[in-house]
Amino acid sequence: MEYLKVAKILSTVGLKGEVRVYTTSTFKNLRYKKGNSLFYMNENNEYIEIHIKNYRNKEGNIDYLTFEEFDSIEKVEFLLNKELFALKDYKNLKDNEYYYSDLISSTCFDEDNNELGIIKDIKEFNANVSIELKLNNNKIIYIPFNDFFIKNVDITSKKVIIHVIEGLLEI
């Protein structure tokens, strides 16, 4: 089983076990559906399953969750600052869709098929999502993940084609 990080618990809300989370995942309405499973990691690095009781969205990526297993502030306090995970499930994806994590370790090429480097991570900044690319010279650059720069993604062959503009590859 492969797990995807979907949120981080920021704080408790009220006395009935509600938590405020920063969501880093798409498909919120599916992931946070009543009865669905999420997981947190315990001190032994084991994934522990919990179930959504209620979900509400405040604004943007800030969401509020309650879990079937916890009905008071005292019972959820241990979850503060923990990350929440979901099982990676490809049935939620449409054709030509993929998870950001599927891009990690892919090789990047320019439009002339020159190898540039390897994708190390996908970073979600306030302004945009960016690819963290380790160039062949070991320097790290960030490329905005949008249609202007990302021209083709082939998950099967782990190959990504990017549009290089002047200064993009400069540190």
CSV table of C-alpha atoms in Angstrom, one decimal:
chain,number,residue,atom,x,y,z
A,1,MET,CA,0.0,0.0,0.0
A,2,GLU,CA,1.2,3.5,-0.8
A,3,TYR,CA,0.1,6.5,1.3
A,4,LEU,CA,-0.3,10.1,0.2
A,5,LYS,CA,0.1,13.0,2.5
A,6,VAL,CA,-3.2,14.9,2.3
A,7,ALA,CA,-3.2,17.3,5.3
A,8,LYS,CA,-1.5,18.5,8.4
A,9,ILE,CA,-3.3,19.1,11.7
A,10,LEU,CA,-2.9,22.7,12.8
A,11,SER,CA,-5.0,23.1,15.9
A,12,THR,CA,-8.1,21.9,17.8
A,13,VAL,CA,-11.4,23.7,17.5
A,14,GLY,CA,-13.9,23.7,20.3
A,15,LEU,CA,-14.4,20.9,22.8
A,16,LYS,CA,-15.9,18.1,20.7
A,17,GLY,CA,-12.7,16.9,19.0
A,18,GLU,CA,-12.8,19.0,15.8
A,19,VAL,CA,-9.4,19.8,14.3
A,20,ARG,CA,-8.3,22.5,11.8
A,21,VAL,CA,-6.2,21.1,9.0
A,22,TYR,CA,-4.1,22.5,6.2
A,23,THR,CA,-5.1,20.4,3.2
A,24,THR,CA,-2.4,19.6,0.6
A,25,SER,CA,-4.5,17.3,-1.6
A,26,THR,CA,-7.1,17.6,-4.3
A,27,PHE,CA,-10.3,15.6,-4.2
A,28,LYS,CA,-11.2,17.1,-0.8
A,29,ASN,CA,-14.9,16.3,-1.3
A,30,LEU,CA,-14.1,12.6,-1.9
A,31,ARG,CA,-11.3,12.3,0.7
A,32,TYR,CA,-13.3,13.9,3.5
A,33,LYS,CA,-16.6,12.1,2.8
A,34,LYS,CA,-18.2,10.8,6.0
A,35,GLY,CA,-17.0,7.3,6.8
A,36,ASN,CA,-13.8,7.5,4.6
A,37,SER,CA,-10.5,6.5,6.1
A,38,LEU,CA,-7.5,8.7,6.8
A,39,PHE,CA,-4.3,7.6,8.5
A,40,TYR,CA,-1.8,9.2,10.9
A,41,MET,CA,1.6,7.8,11.8
A,42,ASN,CA,2.2,6.8,15.4
A,43,GLU,CA,5.5,6.9,17.4
A,44,ASN,CA,6.4,3.5,15.9
A,45,ASN,CA,6.0,4.8,12.4
A,46,GLU,CA,2.9,2.7,11.9
A,47,TYR,CA,-0.1,4.0,10.0
A,48,ILE,CA,-3.2,4.2,12.2
A,49,GLU,CA,-6.6,4.3,10.5
A,50,ILE,CA,-9.2,6.9,11.6
A,51,HIS,CA,-12.6,7.7,10.0
A,52,ILE,CA,-14.1,11.0,8.9
A,53,LYS,CA,-17.2,11.9,10.9
A,54,ASN,CA,-17.7,15.4,9.6
A,55,TYR,CA,-16.0,17.8,7.2
A,56,ARG,CA,-16.4,21.5,6.5
A,57,ASN,CA,-14.4,24.0,4.5
A,58,LYS,CA,-13.6,27.5,5.9
A,59,GLU,CA,-11.5,29.0,3.1
A,60,GLY,CA,-8.9,27.8,0.6
A,61,ASN,CA,-6.9,24.9,2.0
A,62,ILE,CA,-8.1,25.3,5.6
A,63,ASP,CA,-10.6,22.6,6.5
A,64,TYR,CA,-12.2,21.3,9.6
A,65,LEU,CA,-12.6,17.6,10.4
A,66,THR,CA,-14.0,15.5,13.1
A,67,PHE,CA,-13.3,11.7,13.4
A,68,GLU,CA,-15.4,8.9,14.6
A,69,GLU,CA,-12.8,7.7,17.0
A,70,PHE,CA,-12.4,11.0,18.9
A,71,ASP,CA,-15.2,13.0,20.6
A,72,SER,CA,-13.4,15.5,22.8
A,73,ILE,CA,-10.5,18.0,22.6
A,74,GLU,CA,-8.5,15.8,25.1
A,75,LYS,CA,-8.7,12.8,22.7
A,76,VAL,CA,-7.4,14.7,19.6
A,77,GLU,CA,-4.7,16.8,21.2
A,78,PHE,CA,-2.1,14.2,20.5
A,79,LEU,CA,-2.7,14.7,16.8
A,80,LEU,CA,-1.5,18.3,16.8
A,81,ASN,CA,1.1,18.9,14.1
A,82,LYS,CA,0.7,15.4,12.7
A,83,GLU,CA,0.2,14.7,9.0
A,84,LEU,CA,-2.8,12.9,7.7
A,85,PHE,CA,-2.5,10.4,4.9
A,86,ALA,CA,-4.8,8.6,2.5
A,87,LEU,CA,-4.3,5.5,0.5
A,88,LYS,CA,-3.2,6.1,-3.1
A,89,ASP,CA,-6.2,5.2,-5.2
A,90,TYR,CA,-6.1,5.5,-9.0
A,91,LYS,CA,-9.8,5.0,-9.5
A,92,ASN,CA,-10.4,8.6,-8.6
A,93,LEU,CA,-8.3,9.7,-11.5
A,94,LYS,CA,-9.5,10.4,-15.0
A,95,ASP,CA,-7.5,9.6,-18.2
A,96,ASN,CA,-4.2,11.5,-18.3
A,97,GLU,CA,-4.4,12.4,-14.6
A,98,TYR,CA,-1.8,11.4,-12.1
A,99,TYR,CA,-0.6,12.1,-8.6
A,100,TYR,CA,2.2,14.6,-8.1
A,101,SER,CA,4.1,11.9,-6.3
A,102,ASP,CA,4.1,9.9,-9.5
A,103,LEU,CA,6.4,12.5,-11.0
A,104,ILE,CA,9.1,12.1,-8.4
A,105,SER,CA,12.2,10.4,-9.9
A,106,SER,CA,11.1,11.3,-13.5
A,107,THR,CA,13.7,12.5,-15.9
A,108,CYS,CA,13.2,16.0,-17.3
A,109,PHE,CA,14.0,16.9,-20.9
A,110,ASP,CA,13.8,20.1,-22.9
A,111,GLU,CA,11.8,20.3,-26.1
A,112,ASP,CA,14.9,19.3,-28.1
A,113,ASN,CA,15.1,16.1,-26.0
A,114,ASN,CA,18.2,17.2,-24.1
A,115,GLU,CA,18.2,15.7,-20.6
A,116,LEU,CA,18.1,18.3,-17.9
A,117,GLY,CA,17.9,16.4,-14.6
A,118,ILE,CA,15.7,14.4,-12.2
A,119,ILE,CA,12.5,15.6,-10.4
A,120,LYS,CA,13.2,15.4,-6.7
A,121,ASP,CA,9.9,16.7,-5.3
A,122,ILE,CA,6.8,18.7,-6.0
A,123,LYS,CA,6.5,21.8,-3.8
A,124,GLU,CA,3.3,23.6,-3.1
A,125,PHE,CA,4.0,27.3,-2.5
A,126,ASN,CA,1.3,30.0,-1.9
A,127,ALA,CA,1.6,31.3,-5.4
A,128,ASN,CA,1.9,28.0,-7.3
A,129,VAL,CA,2.9,24.4,-7.5
A,130,SER,CA,6.5,23.9,-8.6
A,131,ILE,CA,8.7,21.0,-9.7
A,132,GLU,CA,12.0,20.7,-7.7
A,133,LEU,CA,14.4,19.7,-10.4
A,134,LYS,CA,17.9,18.5,-9.6
A,135,LEU,CA,19.9,19.5,-12.7
A,136,ASN,CA,22.6,17.2,-14.1
A,137,ASN,CA,25.2,19.7,-12.6
A,138,ASN,CA,23.6,18.9,-9.1
A,139,LYS,CA,22.0,22.4,-8.8
A,140,ILE,CA,18.4,22.6,-7.7
A,141,ILE,CA,15.9,24.8,-9.6
A,142,TYR,CA,12.1,25.2,-9.3
A,143,ILE,CA,9.9,25.1,-12.4
A,144,PRO,CA,6.3,26.3,-12.1
A,145,PHE,CA,3.9,23.4,-12.7
A,146,ASN,CA,1.7,24.9,-15.4
A,147,ASP,CA,0.9,24.4,-19.1
A,148,PHE,CA,3.4,27.1,-20.2
A,149,PHE,CA,6.4,25.2,-18.8
A,150,ILE,CA,5.2,21.6,-18.6
A,151,LYS,CA,4.6,20.4,-22.2
A,152,ASN,CA,4.3,16.6,-21.7
A,153,VAL,CA,4.2,14.1,-18.9
A,154,ASP,CA,4.6,10.5,-19.6
A,155,ILE,CA,4.1,8.7,-16.2
A,156,THR,CA,4.8,5.2,-17.7
A,157,SER,CA,8.2,6.1,-19.0
A,158,LYS,CA,8.8,8.6,-16.2
A,159,LYS,CA,9.6,11.4,-18.7
A,160,VAL,CA,8.7,15.0,-18.5
A,161,ILE,CA,9.2,17.6,-21.3
A,162,ILE,CA,9.5,21.2,-20.2
A,163,HIS,CA,9.7,24.5,-22.1
A,164,VAL,CA,12.9,26.2,-21.3
A,165,ILE,CA,13.0,30.0,-21.4
A,166,GLU,CA,16.0,32.3,-21.0
A,167,GLY,CA,17.2,32.3,-17.4
A,168,LEU,CA,15.1,29.3,-16.3
A,169,LEU,CA,18.1,27.0,-15.8
A,170,GLU,CA,20.3,29.8,-14.2
A,171,ILE,CA,20.9,29.9,-10.4
